[in-house]
Amino acid sequence: MAPLLNMNIDWDKIKEFINYEIVPEGKNGGFHLDTWMLILAVIAILITTLILRGIRKVVTRKMDAPDKLKFESVFKFFNYVVYIIVIITVLNSSGVQLTGILTASAALFVGLGFALQDLFKDIIAGVTILIDRSVLVNDVIEMNGKVGRVFEVKLRSTRIITRDDKILIIPNHLFMSESVYNYTQNHPKTRESVQVGVAYGSDTALVEKILIQCAREQKGILKSPEPFVMFNDFGDSSLNFGVYFFIRDAFTDPRIKSSLRFAIDKAFRENQITIPFPQRDLHIISQPSVRQNSNDMSHE
C-alpha cells in the first residue's frame, strides 16, 4: 500500500493537457479550441443524451405501438436540434468566438443549403405528416397509381409495401405536392364495385338479382352495408350494370373483385345471360367506276 500512497500526481501535466490548444487563438478570426472545451462538449452531450432518453421513456411508456413509432420519429428530429443548441452553448460559454468561423463559412453554408434543400423539404414534410396524422402506419394509400400499405413513417421518407410485395420508398415532400388517396383514413371499410355489361334484350331484373346474390355469397364482402346494384347506362353494345359492395381490407381488393367476376360469369352462363363484346357493322356501297361512265358517254 505504501507505493500507492506515495504516488505523486503531476498536476502541471494535467493542466497542460487540459489547456492544450488544438486550434491556436488568433489564426482563425479569433476562433480557438482547446482540450477542455472538447471535454465539456462531450460531457454535455452525454448528459443531454441521458435526459432525452429519460424524457422519451416517460412519454412513450403508455403509448400504443403506432403512436410510439410516430413520437420517436419526431423526437429524433428534436434530438438533433437540442444537440446543436447544447454544443453551441457550451462552446460559447467556454469563450469560443463562433462569429469568425460562422462568417468565414457563410459561403459554405449557402452551398450546403442549396444542396440539401430537398432533404430539408422531406424533413419538414415528415414532421407535418406525423403531427397532422394524414398518413399513419397500416394505412392503405394510393399515389401515382401505386397502392400499398404503410409500414414505416420516417422523417425523410415513408415506406409502403405494395400488392406485389415490393417496398416503395416515397420522399415525404411528395405528400405535400401530390394527390394522395388514403383508403383507411376515416375507417377501414371502403366501397368498391365491379362493372359488367349484358346484351340488349336481357332480363334486367334477373341481372340485378344475380349480381346481388353473387356479392352476398362472396367471401370478403361485408353483409352490412348490403351490396346493391345500379343500372349505369345504355352502352353502344350492352346494358351496363355495376354491383357495389363494402370490404374491410382495401389491400386485398383485387382478389375479391377477381373472385366476384368468376362467380358472375358462371351465374350468367347458367341463366343464359350474354356478356356481349363490341361489334361494328360495315356497309360497303358500290359505285360505278369512272371509266365505265366515260365509256358510256363515248357511245352516246
mmCIF file of C-alpha atoms in Angstrom:
data_model
loop_
_atom_site.group_PDB
_atom_site.id
_atom_site.type_symbol
_atom_site.label_atom_id
_atom_site.label_comp_id
_atom_site.label_asym_id
_atom_site.label_seq_id
_atom_site.Cartn_x
_atom_site.Cartn_y
_atom_site.Cartn_z
ATOM 1 C CA MET A 1 0.000 0.000 0.000
ATOM 2 C CA ALA A 2 2.953 2.336 0.612
ATOM 3 C CA PRO A 3 3.830 2.823 -3.076
ATOM 4 C CA LEU A 4 0.204 3.749 -3.803
ATOM 5 C CA LEU A 5 0.133 6.304 -1.014
ATOM 6 C CA ASN A 6 3.384 7.829 -2.184
ATOM 7 C CA MET A 7 2.170 8.340 -5.750
ATOM 8 C CA ASN A 8 2.507 11.961 -6.751
ATOM 9 C CA ILE A 9 0.034 13.405 -9.221
ATOM 10 C CA ASP A 10 1.682 15.684 -11.718
ATOM 11 C CA TRP A 11 -0.911 18.460 -11.770
ATOM 12 C CA ASP A 12 1.196 20.549 -14.071
ATOM 13 C CA LYS A 13 0.977 17.945 -16.839
ATOM 14 C CA ILE A 14 -2.753 17.554 -16.303
ATOM 15 C CA LYS A 15 -3.210 21.296 -16.513
ATOM 16 C CA GLU A 16 -1.037 21.409 -19.612
ATOM 17 C CA PHE A 17 -3.150 18.671 -21.225
ATOM 18 C CA ILE A 18 -6.418 20.439 -20.384
ATOM 19 C CA ASN A 19 -5.190 23.787 -21.707
ATOM 20 C CA TYR A 20 -3.608 22.334 -24.830
ATOM 21 C CA GLU A 21 -4.741 24.430 -27.791
ATOM 22 C CA ILE A 22 -5.944 22.264 -30.647
ATOM 23 C CA VAL A 23 -6.652 25.348 -32.753
ATOM 24 C CA PRO A 24 -4.417 28.242 -31.601
ATOM 25 C CA GLU A 25 -6.089 31.566 -30.980
ATOM 26 C CA GLY A 26 -5.585 34.374 -33.483
ATOM 27 C CA LYS A 27 -5.110 32.238 -36.582
ATOM 28 C CA ASN A 28 -8.755 31.719 -37.495
ATOM 29 C CA GLY A 29 -10.519 35.018 -36.999
ATOM 30 C CA GLY A 30 -10.456 34.815 -33.210
ATOM 31 C CA PHE A 31 -11.647 31.189 -33.088
ATOM 32 C CA HIS A 32 -9.714 28.829 -30.845
ATOM 33 C CA LEU A 33 -10.275 25.363 -29.431
ATOM 34 C CA ASP A 34 -8.572 23.532 -26.576
ATOM 35 C CA THR A 35 -8.873 20.136 -24.883
ATOM 36 C CA TRP A 36 -11.009 21.434 -22.006
ATOM 37 C CA MET A 37 -13.639 22.723 -24.438
ATOM 38 C CA LEU A 38 -13.850 19.305 -26.109
ATOM 39 C CA ILE A 39 -14.196 17.595 -22.705
ATOM 40 C CA LEU A 40 -17.016 19.950 -21.742
ATOM 41 C CA ALA A 41 -18.753 19.334 -25.082
ATOM 42 C CA VAL A 42 -18.534 15.539 -24.636
ATOM 43 C CA ILE A 43 -19.852 15.720 -21.057
ATOM 44 C CA ALA A 44 -22.695 17.990 -22.152
ATOM 45 C CA ILE A 45 -23.642 15.597 -24.969
ATOM 46 C CA LEU A 46 -23.630 12.604 -22.599
ATOM 47 C CA ILE A 47 -25.805 14.385 -20.021
ATOM 48 C CA THR A 48 -28.166 15.614 -22.758
ATOM 49 C CA THR A 49 -28.452 12.070 -24.170
ATOM 50 C CA LEU A 50 -29.408 10.655 -20.749
ATOM 51 C CA ILE A 51 -32.005 13.396 -20.221
ATOM 52 C CA LEU A 52 -33.536 12.894 -23.670
ATOM 53 C CA ARG A 53 -33.718 9.119 -23.182
ATOM 54 C CA GLY A 54 -35.470 9.642 -19.861
ATOM 55 C CA ILE A 55 -37.992 12.014 -21.446
ATOM 56 C CA ARG A 56 -38.668 9.545 -24.273
ATOM 57 C CA LYS A 57 -39.265 6.647 -21.863
ATOM 58 C CA VAL A 58 -41.593 8.674 -19.650
ATOM 59 C CA VAL A 59 -43.672 9.990 -22.563
ATOM 60 C CA THR A 60 -43.937 6.717 -24.530
ATOM 61 C CA ARG A 61 -44.459 4.213 -21.730
ATOM 62 C CA LYS A 62 -48.277 4.332 -22.063
ATOM 63 C CA MET A 63 -48.457 4.814 -25.855
ATOM 64 C CA ASP A 64 -49.614 2.234 -28.358
ATOM 65 C CA ALA A 65 -47.043 0.858 -30.806
ATOM 66 C CA PRO A 66 -48.111 3.056 -33.801
ATOM 67 C CA ASP A 67 -48.205 6.234 -31.672
ATOM 68 C CA LYS A 68 -44.855 5.315 -30.158
ATOM 69 C CA LEU A 69 -43.259 4.996 -33.602
ATOM 70 C CA LYS A 70 -44.647 8.381 -34.653
ATOM 71 C CA PHE A 71 -43.430 10.093 -31.490
ATOM 72 C CA GLU A 72 -39.942 8.622 -31.794
ATOM 73 C CA SER A 73 -39.670 9.835 -35.395
ATOM 74 C CA VAL A 74 -40.485 13.406 -34.347
ATOM 75 C CA PHE A 75 -38.315 13.081 -31.239
ATOM 76 C CA LYS A 76 -35.264 12.180 -33.363
ATOM 77 C CA PHE A 77 -35.550 15.483 -35.180
ATOM 78 C CA PHE A 78 -35.944 17.244 -31.809
ATOM 79 C CA ASN A 79 -32.758 15.492 -30.589
ATOM 80 C CA TYR A 80 -30.702 16.921 -33.444
ATOM 81 C CA VAL A 81 -31.890 20.439 -32.670
ATOM 82 C CA VAL A 82 -31.133 20.025 -28.959
ATOM 83 C CA TYR A 83 -27.627 18.674 -29.605
ATOM 84 C CA ILE A 84 -26.772 21.608 -31.859
ATOM 85 C CA ILE A 85 -28.032 24.104 -29.264
ATOM 86 C CA VAL A 86 -26.096 22.382 -26.458
ATOM 87 C CA ILE A 87 -22.819 22.290 -28.399
ATOM 88 C CA ILE A 88 -23.101 25.953 -29.412
ATOM 89 C CA THR A 89 -23.975 26.967 -25.842
ATOM 90 C CA VAL A 90 -21.067 25.019 -24.305
ATOM 91 C CA LEU A 91 -18.509 26.348 -26.768
ATOM 92 C CA ASN A 92 -19.780 29.905 -26.449
ATOM 93 C CA SER A 93 -19.757 29.780 -22.636
ATOM 94 C CA SER A 94 -16.185 28.444 -22.749
ATOM 95 C CA GLY A 95 -15.016 31.554 -24.564
ATOM 96 C CA VAL A 96 -15.073 30.229 -28.095
ATOM 97 C CA GLN A 97 -15.827 33.035 -30.547
ATOM 98 C CA LEU A 98 -18.106 31.466 -33.130
ATOM 99 C CA THR A 99 -18.732 34.678 -35.049
ATOM 100 C CA GLY A 100 -15.491 34.461 -37.004
ATOM 101 C CA ILE A 101 -15.891 30.861 -38.112
ATOM 102 C CA LEU A 102 -19.571 31.373 -39.000
ATOM 103 C CA THR A 103 -18.663 34.412 -41.099
ATOM 104 C CA ALA A 104 -15.867 32.568 -42.851
ATOM 105 C CA SER A 105 -18.144 29.605 -43.563
ATOM 106 C CA ALA A 106 -21.105 31.628 -44.854
ATOM 107 C CA ALA A 107 -20.455 30.668 -48.482
ATOM 108 C CA LEU A 108 -20.137 27.007 -47.481
ATOM 109 C CA PHE A 109 -23.445 27.130 -45.605
ATOM 110 C CA VAL A 110 -25.187 28.708 -48.604
ATOM 111 C CA GLY A 111 -23.879 25.935 -50.853
ATOM 112 C CA LEU A 112 -24.960 23.268 -48.389
ATOM 113 C CA GLY A 113 -28.371 24.890 -48.154
ATOM 114 C CA PHE A 114 -28.906 24.605 -51.902
ATOM 115 C CA ALA A 115 -27.577 21.043 -51.971
ATOM 116 C CA LEU A 116 -29.699 19.890 -49.036
ATOM 117 C CA GLN A 117 -32.918 21.775 -49.785
ATOM 118 C CA ASP A 118 -34.712 18.580 -50.867
ATOM 119 C CA LEU A 119 -33.590 16.892 -47.656
ATOM 120 C CA PHE A 120 -34.933 19.778 -45.575
ATOM 121 C CA LYS A 121 -38.210 19.684 -47.521
ATOM 122 C CA ASP A 122 -38.527 15.967 -46.769
ATOM 123 C CA ILE A 123 -37.819 16.508 -43.063
ATOM 124 C CA ILE A 124 -40.322 19.377 -42.736
ATOM 125 C CA ALA A 125 -42.929 17.362 -44.632
ATOM 126 C CA GLY A 126 -42.223 14.345 -42.410
ATOM 127 C CA VAL A 127 -42.816 16.388 -39.257
ATOM 128 C CA THR A 128 -46.037 17.764 -40.774
ATOM 129 C CA ILE A 129 -47.277 14.267 -41.648
ATOM 130 C CA LEU A 130 -46.582 12.986 -38.147
ATOM 131 C CA ILE A 131 -48.251 15.967 -36.479
ATOM 132 C CA ASP A 132 -51.432 16.207 -38.576
ATOM 133 C CA ARG A 133 -51.756 12.378 -38.800
ATOM 134 C CA SER A 134 -52.517 12.453 -42.522
ATOM 135 C CA VAL A 135 -50.665 9.162 -43.045
ATOM 136 C CA LEU A 136 -50.406 6.525 -40.331
ATOM 137 C CA VAL A 137 -48.836 3.101 -40.058
ATOM 138 C CA ASN A 138 -51.131 0.393 -41.575
ATOM 139 C CA ASP A 139 -52.981 2.944 -43.734
ATOM 140 C CA VAL A 140 -53.687 1.838 -47.301
ATOM 141 C CA ILE A 141 -52.782 4.672 -49.666
ATOM 142 C CA GLU A 142 -52.629 5.277 -53.407
ATOM 143 C CA MET A 143 -50.166 7.628 -55.075
ATOM 144 C CA ASN A 144 -49.478 7.906 -58.802
ATOM 145 C CA GLY A 145 -51.376 4.685 -59.459
ATOM 146 C CA LYS A 146 -49.449 2.693 -56.829
ATOM 147 C CA VAL A 147 -51.420 1.165 -53.947
ATOM 148 C CA GLY A 148 -49.698 -0.016 -50.797
ATOM 149 C CA ARG A 149 -49.889 -0.400 -47.039
ATOM 150 C CA VAL A 150 -47.788 1.968 -44.916
ATOM 151 C CA PHE A 151 -45.458 0.130 -42.552
ATOM 152 C CA GLU A 152 -42.990 2.865 -41.601
ATOM 153 C CA VAL A 153 -43.101 6.671 -41.451
ATOM 154 C CA LYS A 154 -39.729 8.376 -41.028
ATOM 155 C CA LEU A 155 -38.610 11.981 -41.130
ATOM 156 C CA ARG A 156 -37.192 11.791 -44.656
ATOM 157 C CA SER A 157 -39.327 9.119 -46.312
ATOM 158 C CA THR A 158 -42.342 6.881 -45.940
ATOM 159 C CA ARG A 159 -42.146 3.180 -46.769
ATOM 160 C CA ILE A 160 -45.080 1.190 -48.113
ATOM 161 C CA ILE A 161 -45.444 -2.407 -49.231
ATOM 162 C CA THR A 162 -47.345 -2.820 -52.492
ATOM 163 C CA ARG A 163 -49.755 -5.563 -53.509
ATOM 164 C CA ASP A 164 -46.840 -7.149 -55.396
ATOM 165 C CA ASP A 165 -44.947 -7.463 -52.079
ATOM 166 C CA LYS A 166 -42.448 -4.797 -53.147
ATOM 167 C CA ILE A 167 -41.163 -1.966 -50.981
ATOM 168 C CA LEU A 168 -41.876 1.531 -52.300
ATOM 169 C CA ILE A 169 -39.938 4.404 -50.697
ATOM 170 C CA ILE A 170 -41.740 7.747 -51.056
ATOM 171 C CA PRO A 171 -39.937 11.023 -50.230
ATOM 172 C CA ASN A 172 -42.108 12.876 -47.751
ATOM 173 C CA HIS A 173 -42.246 16.133 -49.727
ATOM 174 C CA LEU A 174 -44.346 14.319 -52.369
ATOM 175 C CA PHE A 175 -47.170 14.062 -49.835
ATOM 176 C CA MET A 176 -47.266 17.865 -49.817
ATOM 177 C CA SER A 177 -47.257 18.304 -53.618
ATOM 178 C CA GLU A 178 -49.068 15.214 -54.970
ATOM 179 C CA SER A 179 -52.621 13.949 -54.544
ATOM 180 C CA VAL A 180 -52.757 11.014 -52.154
ATOM 181 C CA TYR A 181 -55.750 8.717 -51.709
ATOM 182 C CA ASN A 182 -55.960 7.354 -48.174
ATOM 183 C CA TYR A 183 -58.364 4.412 -48.261
ATOM 184 C CA THR A 184 -58.471 3.950 -44.500
ATOM 185 C CA GLN A 185 -58.208 7.496 -43.102
ATOM 186 C CA ASN A 186 -61.715 7.569 -41.595
ATOM 187 C CA HIS A 187 -62.381 3.839 -41.113
ATOM 188 C CA PRO A 188 -61.110 0.526 -42.521
ATOM 189 C CA LYS A 189 -64.226 -0.035 -44.668
ATOM 190 C CA THR A 190 -64.147 1.021 -48.326
ATOM 191 C CA ARG A 191 -66.756 0.814 -51.059
ATOM 192 C CA GLU A 192 -65.718 -0.986 -54.226
ATOM 193 C CA SER A 193 -67.520 -2.032 -57.408
ATOM 194 C CA VAL A 194 -67.438 -4.453 -60.320
ATOM 195 C CA GLN A 195 -68.776 -3.290 -63.673
ATOM 196 C CA VAL A 196 -70.406 -5.653 -66.183
ATOM 197 C CA GLY A 197 -72.389 -5.335 -69.400
ATOM 198 C CA VAL A 198 -75.163 -7.617 -70.672
ATOM 199 C CA ALA A 199 -76.703 -7.938 -74.102
ATOM 200 C CA TYR A 200 -79.706 -5.873 -75.120
ATOM 201 C CA GLY A 201 -82.917 -7.799 -74.528
ATOM 202 C CA SER A 202 -81.653 -9.420 -71.280
ATOM 203 C CA ASP A 203 -83.956 -9.627 -68.256
ATOM 204 C CA THR A 204 -82.667 -6.659 -66.221
ATOM 205 C CA ALA A 205 -84.492 -7.755 -63.048
ATOM 206 C CA LEU A 206 -82.799 -11.164 -63.252
ATOM 207 C CA VAL A 207 -79.436 -9.498 -63.843
ATOM 208 C CA GLU A 208 -79.878 -7.405 -60.696
ATOM 209 C CA LYS A 209 -80.886 -10.466 -58.671
ATOM 210 C CA ILE A 210 -77.868 -12.490 -59.829
ATOM 211 C CA LEU A 211 -75.407 -9.680 -59.151
ATOM 212 C CA ILE A 212 -76.688 -9.124 -55.607
ATOM 213 C CA GLN A 213 -76.697 -12.860 -54.891
ATOM 214 C CA CYS A 214 -73.096 -13.253 -56.115
ATOM 215 C CA ALA A 215 -71.977 -10.312 -53.982
ATOM 216 C CA ARG A 216 -73.693 -11.639 -50.861
ATOM 217 C CA GLU A 217 -72.078 -15.055 -51.250
ATOM 218 C CA GLN A 218 -68.596 -13.720 -51.972
ATOM 219 C CA LYS A 219 -66.108 -14.134 -49.123
ATOM 220 C CA GLY A 220 -64.590 -10.841 -48.005
ATOM 221 C CA ILE A 221 -67.630 -8.691 -48.856
ATOM 222 C CA LEU A 222 -69.405 -7.257 -45.811
ATOM 223 C CA LYS A 223 -73.029 -8.117 -45.132
ATOM 224 C CA SER A 224 -73.658 -4.643 -43.770
ATOM 225 C CA PRO A 225 -73.920 -2.254 -45.520
ATOM 226 C CA GLU A 226 -75.610 -4.542 -48.022
ATOM 227 C CA PRO A 227 -74.407 -4.790 -51.628
ATOM 228 C CA PHE A 228 -76.559 -3.014 -54.220
ATOM 229 C CA VAL A 229 -76.798 -2.808 -57.994
ATOM 230 C CA MET A 230 -77.088 0.223 -60.258
ATOM 231 C CA PHE A 231 -78.164 0.302 -63.904
ATOM 232 C CA ASN A 232 -75.453 2.698 -65.043
ATOM 233 C CA ASP A 233 -76.072 3.302 -68.730
ATOM 234 C CA PHE A 234 -77.277 2.144 -72.124
ATOM 235 C CA GLY A 235 -73.995 1.406 -73.842
ATOM 236 C CA ASP A 236 -73.204 1.049 -77.535
ATOM 237 C CA SER A 237 -73.239 -2.731 -77.369
ATOM 238 C CA SER A 238 -74.531 -3.555 -73.890
ATOM 239 C CA LEU A 239 -76.645 -2.626 -70.913
ATOM 240 C CA ASN A 240 -74.119 -1.513 -68.296
ATOM 241 C CA PHE A 241 -74.558 -2.518 -64.648
ATOM 242 C CA GLY A 242 -72.442 -2.054 -61.565
ATOM 243 C CA VAL A 243 -72.556 -4.080 -58.354
ATOM 244 C CA TYR A 244 -71.355 -2.037 -55.348
ATOM 245 C CA PHE A 245 -70.203 -3.520 -52.061
ATOM 246 C CA PHE A 246 -68.103 -2.815 -48.956
ATOM 247 C CA ILE A 247 -64.940 -4.573 -47.855
ATOM 248 C CA ARG A 248 -62.870 -4.230 -44.702
ATOM 249 C CA ASP A 249 -59.391 -4.642 -46.182
ATOM 250 C CA ALA A 250 -58.780 -2.485 -49.260
ATOM 251 C CA PHE A 251 -55.341 -4.047 -49.647
ATOM 252 C CA THR A 252 -56.899 -7.370 -50.801
ATOM 253 C CA ASP A 253 -59.372 -5.615 -53.101
ATOM 254 C CA PRO A 254 -58.133 -7.116 -56.442
ATOM 255 C CA ARG A 255 -58.524 -10.711 -55.227
ATOM 256 C CA ILE A 256 -62.067 -10.131 -54.015
ATOM 257 C CA LYS A 257 -63.055 -8.468 -57.299
ATOM 258 C CA SER A 258 -61.490 -11.283 -59.307
ATOM 259 C CA SER A 259 -63.394 -13.955 -57.371
ATOM 260 C CA LEU A 260 -66.620 -11.999 -57.764
ATOM 261 C CA ARG A 261 -66.130 -11.752 -61.544
ATOM 262 C CA PHE A 262 -65.670 -15.541 -61.741
ATOM 263 C CA ALA A 263 -68.916 -16.047 -59.821
ATOM 264 C CA ILE A 264 -70.831 -13.560 -62.012
ATOM 265 C CA ASP A 265 -69.605 -15.166 -65.242
ATOM 266 C CA LYS A 266 -70.655 -18.626 -64.014
ATOM 267 C CA ALA A 267 -74.081 -17.419 -62.893
ATOM 268 C CA PHE A 268 -74.701 -15.615 -66.197
ATOM 269 C CA ARG A 269 -73.840 -18.763 -68.159
ATOM 270 C CA GLU A 270 -76.237 -20.834 -66.050
ATOM 271 C CA ASN A 271 -79.044 -18.334 -66.683
ATOM 272 C CA GLN A 272 -78.297 -17.792 -70.405
ATOM 273 C CA ILE A 273 -77.373 -14.149 -69.922
ATOM 274 C CA THR A 274 -74.860 -12.994 -72.518
ATOM 275 C CA ILE A 275 -71.956 -10.653 -71.878
ATOM 276 C CA PRO A 276 -71.519 -9.041 -75.317
ATOM 277 C CA PHE A 277 -68.372 -7.726 -76.926
ATOM 278 C CA PRO A 278 -68.198 -4.604 -79.082
ATOM 279 C CA GLN A 279 -69.380 -5.203 -82.646
ATOM 280 C CA ARG A 280 -69.401 -2.978 -85.668
ATOM 281 C CA ASP A 281 -71.366 -3.448 -88.910
ATOM 282 C CA LEU A 282 -69.505 -2.476 -92.064
ATOM 283 C CA HIS A 283 -71.679 -1.493 -95.033
ATOM 284 C CA ILE A 284 -69.949 -1.373 -98.440
ATOM 285 C CA ILE A 285 -71.670 0.766 -101.050
ATOM 286 C CA SER A 286 -70.537 0.045 -104.608
ATOM 287 C CA GLN A 287 -70.460 2.879 -107.150
ATOM 288 C CA PRO A 288 -69.953 2.756 -110.941
ATOM 289 C CA SER A 289 -66.355 3.305 -111.924
ATOM 290 C CA VAL A 290 -65.294 6.495 -113.601
ATOM 291 C CA ARG A 291 -64.031 4.550 -116.649
ATOM 292 C CA GLN A 292 -67.392 2.891 -117.161
ATOM 293 C CA ASN A 293 -69.081 6.275 -117.042
ATOM 294 C CA SER A 294 -66.668 7.676 -119.630
ATOM 295 C CA ASN A 295 -67.265 4.724 -121.989
ATOM 296 C CA ASP A 296 -70.970 5.147 -121.763
ATOM 297 C CA MET A 297 -70.596 8.812 -122.678
ATOM 298 C CA SER A 298 -68.443 7.933 -125.771
ATOM 299 C CA HIS A 299 -71.074 5.516 -127.083
ATOM 300 C CA GLU A 300 -73.630 8.250 -126.904
#
